[in-house]
């Protein structure tokens, strides 16, 4: 196991931001990205109607109670189950006045055309009006020149709920949280099934030994077996939890996560069934 310190996890976001910029270097631009804590579904595909940020009271141009400022959206469709292992998607951006301060984002999910895929079967995913708009606070950001990326995580397992009152029996109640990348560390590595490449998504669980909190993801198919997870500092048990069709045995190990460091687990070779 190796730990490689790096300046800040925000570098990952800044690199993504810069890669999408034109030749014009916009300053004082706030950019909102989404990622996903996945669940045991084949797909959760949603549309977003609008993204806004809240200008604080006393900020330049701010009003009592704060002012919501709309952001430009490069796209409205989000395949949430694909936004794992370090993948993110831009939800909105805005060039904002120098000196102005912002402390929350408001994301409004569309009430139509959202879909849930379970074992290859496609279901409509209901979104009630009272659940559509989600406000998430974040530490106040004052625009003072550099572009500022912000990352938000959608917890799919908590967001998709069973509801017999809907057409499909499922409802989307989005649970969104701010990810403080500066306070996190990263765990990364790969999985291999004996001497062969992993051919299916394998579930990984990270259990915080101090709190019992569980964070989950699954490994990639391309590149085969790769995984990436942001975690708060602490001691964790990593568990690989394959289903019975995967042909490999469960695996666990203890790991330590430090702030602003990458814990690189290298290639983990899983024992195959029958050996």
XYZ file of C-alpha atoms in Angstrom:
275
model
C 0.000 0.000 0.000
C 1.423 3.412 -0.909
C 0.362 6.926 0.017
C 1.200 9.781 -2.316
C 0.600 13.291 -0.963
C -0.661 15.854 -3.434
C -1.447 19.461 -3.116
C -5.227 19.343 -2.970
C -7.983 17.110 -4.221
C -9.442 20.245 -5.772
C -6.768 19.839 -8.462
C -8.834 16.964 -9.880
C -11.806 19.249 -10.289
C -9.762 22.123 -11.641
C -8.229 19.868 -14.275
C -11.674 18.775 -15.368
C -12.872 22.366 -15.428
C -9.945 23.566 -17.512
C -10.360 20.741 -19.995
C -13.835 22.020 -20.814
C -12.880 25.676 -21.177
C -12.596 27.562 -24.453
C -9.613 29.732 -25.341
C -11.206 32.502 -23.270
C -10.159 32.123 -19.623
C -13.251 33.137 -17.659
C -12.454 34.438 -14.185
C -14.742 34.477 -11.144
C -16.639 31.512 -12.569
C -18.342 29.131 -10.151
C -18.842 25.604 -11.529
C -21.080 22.892 -10.026
C -20.246 19.218 -10.677
C -22.221 16.111 -9.734
C -20.987 12.641 -8.805
C -22.826 9.624 -7.475
C -22.835 7.179 -4.583
C -24.298 4.208 -6.481
C -26.808 1.521 -5.539
C -27.711 -1.945 -6.814
C -29.481 -0.758 -9.963
C -28.495 -1.072 -13.603
C -29.204 2.599 -14.210
C -30.727 5.741 -12.704
C -31.220 8.336 -15.437
C -32.605 11.766 -14.579
C -33.039 15.225 -16.061
C -32.300 18.517 -14.311
C -34.339 21.625 -15.099
C -32.228 24.296 -13.427
C -29.200 24.970 -11.223
C -28.840 28.149 -9.143
C -26.436 29.469 -6.515
C -27.395 31.674 -3.579
C -25.705 35.066 -3.213
C -25.459 35.831 0.486
C -26.930 38.729 2.421
C -24.515 41.668 2.410
C -22.731 40.362 -0.663
C -22.455 42.694 -3.623
C -25.915 42.807 -5.174
C -27.338 40.560 -2.450
C -30.778 41.054 -0.938
C -32.332 40.174 2.409
C -32.470 36.389 2.669
C -30.087 35.948 -0.266
C -30.589 36.013 -4.030
C -30.742 32.976 -6.307
C -28.567 33.355 -9.406
C -29.219 30.998 -12.367
C -26.313 29.032 -13.829
C -25.713 28.012 -17.429
C -26.271 24.294 -17.991
C -24.217 22.433 -20.640
C -26.689 19.535 -20.551
C -29.753 18.324 -18.678
C -29.414 14.527 -18.827
C -27.510 12.698 -16.067
C -26.864 8.947 -16.065
C -26.136 8.870 -12.355
C -24.845 5.304 -12.124
C -22.007 6.249 -14.490
C -20.756 9.091 -12.261
C -18.552 6.895 -10.073
C -14.833 6.112 -9.703
C -13.825 9.755 -10.026
C -16.166 10.570 -12.914
C -18.129 13.815 -12.598
C -20.485 15.777 -14.808
C -20.852 19.531 -14.946
C -24.350 20.621 -13.920
C -23.991 24.393 -14.177
C -21.612 27.352 -14.206
C -21.810 31.123 -13.914
C -19.423 34.069 -14.197
C -20.078 36.080 -11.031
C -19.174 39.573 -9.784
C -15.824 39.927 -8.043
C -16.303 40.233 -4.307
C -19.691 38.510 -4.244
C -20.196 35.574 -1.875
C -22.238 32.376 -2.324
C -23.231 29.706 0.184
C -25.774 27.293 -1.349
C -26.845 25.584 -4.550
C -30.413 24.810 -5.612
C -30.917 21.953 -8.083
C -34.350 21.359 -9.575
C -34.908 17.893 -10.997
C -37.382 17.381 -13.831
C -40.659 15.648 -13.005
C -40.839 13.780 -16.326
C -38.736 11.353 -18.397
C -36.674 10.070 -15.459
C -35.971 6.328 -15.642
C -34.829 3.524 -13.352
C -33.241 0.367 -14.768
C -33.469 -2.781 -12.624
C -31.939 -6.029 -13.938
C -32.222 -4.680 -17.471
C -35.883 -3.671 -17.116
C -36.772 -0.006 -17.595
C -39.208 1.749 -15.217
C -40.499 5.338 -15.046
C -39.137 7.123 -11.974
C -41.641 9.479 -10.348
C -40.538 12.842 -8.934
C -43.075 14.758 -6.820
C -43.151 18.553 -6.997
C -42.260 18.845 -3.316
C -39.147 16.679 -3.859
C -37.956 18.205 -7.131
C -35.958 21.173 -5.759
C -33.022 20.436 -3.461
C -31.078 23.133 -1.598
C -27.574 22.200 -0.415
C -25.471 24.544 1.715
C -21.708 24.735 1.268
C -18.972 26.798 2.987
C -19.245 30.384 1.775
C -17.188 31.140 -1.338
C -16.148 34.696 -2.220
C -15.296 35.277 -5.863
C -11.825 36.803 -5.942
C -10.406 35.863 -9.339
C -9.785 32.129 -9.777
C -12.512 29.824 -11.063
C -14.066 27.777 -8.240
C -15.309 24.214 -8.798
C -17.774 22.672 -6.319
C -18.609 18.962 -6.132
C -21.930 17.489 -4.972
C -22.759 13.825 -4.411
C -26.148 12.213 -5.120
C -26.789 9.223 -2.853
C -28.772 6.959 -5.185
C -29.479 4.292 -2.542
C -31.163 6.902 -0.332
C -32.773 8.781 -3.239
C -34.648 5.918 -4.938
C -37.475 4.693 -2.708
C -40.239 2.168 -3.216
C -43.706 3.745 -3.430
C -46.754 1.662 -4.332
C -48.618 4.857 -5.182
C -46.570 5.433 -8.333
C -46.914 3.807 -11.755
C -43.702 1.799 -11.447
C -43.540 1.424 -7.684
C -40.459 3.691 -7.446
C -40.011 7.351 -6.546
C -36.971 9.655 -6.739
C -36.414 11.827 -3.662
C -32.961 13.265 -4.365
C -30.508 13.232 -1.466
C -27.617 15.541 -2.353
C -24.628 16.562 -0.243
C -21.598 18.825 -0.665
C -18.240 17.059 -1.008
C -15.411 18.949 0.709
C -12.597 17.674 -1.498
C -9.970 19.558 0.533
C -10.914 17.539 3.633
C -10.932 14.125 1.894
C -8.425 11.504 0.919
C -8.676 9.126 -2.025
C -8.474 5.338 -2.200
C -7.752 3.850 -5.600
C -6.707 0.524 -7.035
C -7.796 -2.341 -9.250
C -9.405 -5.779 -9.006
C -8.397 -8.884 -10.910
C -10.139 -12.285 -10.926
C -7.249 -14.728 -10.516
C -5.142 -14.367 -13.662
C -8.010 -12.891 -15.698
C -9.486 -9.421 -16.015
C -12.678 -8.600 -14.140
C -15.633 -8.913 -16.523
C -18.458 -7.586 -14.343
C -18.944 -4.747 -11.907
C -17.941 -5.870 -8.425
C -19.359 -4.098 -5.393
C -16.948 -2.486 -2.916
C -17.848 -1.314 0.578
C -15.752 0.979 2.770
C -16.740 0.621 6.435
C -15.571 3.405 8.782
C -14.224 1.543 11.805
C -14.936 4.472 14.151
C -18.533 5.202 13.144
C -19.721 2.112 11.263
C -20.763 4.333 8.344
C -20.626 2.539 4.995
C -19.677 4.093 1.662
C -20.066 1.979 -1.464
C -19.066 1.947 -5.112
C -18.401 -0.608 -7.821
C -15.365 -1.213 -9.990
C -15.182 -0.170 -13.628
C -15.383 -2.443 -16.639
C -13.228 -0.074 -18.704
C -10.530 -0.023 -17.465
C -11.351 -3.450 -16.061
C -11.477 -3.604 -12.260
C -10.422 -0.010 -11.555
C -11.935 1.791 -8.557
C -11.633 5.251 -6.978
C -13.278 6.538 -3.792
C -13.167 9.811 -1.840
C -13.324 9.312 1.918
C -12.878 11.387 5.055
C -9.697 10.591 7.019
C -9.800 7.506 9.215
C -9.424 3.746 9.430
C -11.633 1.653 7.129
C -12.352 -1.953 6.266
C -12.536 -2.435 2.509
C -14.820 -5.276 1.452
C -15.275 -6.672 -2.046
C -18.764 -8.202 -2.125
C -19.251 -10.191 -5.365
C -22.575 -11.735 -6.303
C -22.767 -15.488 -6.859
C -22.357 -15.108 -10.636
C -19.043 -13.250 -10.408
C -16.978 -16.401 -9.894
C -14.738 -14.838 -7.225
C -14.587 -15.022 -3.454
C -15.251 -12.120 -1.064
C -12.225 -10.123 0.028
C -11.495 -7.690 2.860
C -8.569 -5.645 4.127
C -7.970 -2.724 6.483
C -6.852 0.611 5.073
C -5.971 4.073 6.386
C -7.112 7.268 4.677
C -5.338 10.589 5.255
C -6.424 14.089 4.271
C -5.235 15.193 0.820
C -3.433 11.916 0.177
C -3.982 9.077 -2.262
C -3.948 5.575 -0.796
C -3.005 3.403 -3.760
C -3.865 -0.255 -3.181
C -2.405 -1.414 -6.471
C -3.886 -4.517 -8.097
C -5.894 -6.758 -5.741
C -6.015 -10.341 -7.045
C -9.240 -12.038 -5.989
C -9.427 -15.785 -5.473
C -11.688 -17.488 -7.970
C -14.252 -20.113 -6.966
C -12.974 -23.670 -7.156
C -9.329 -22.772 -6.431
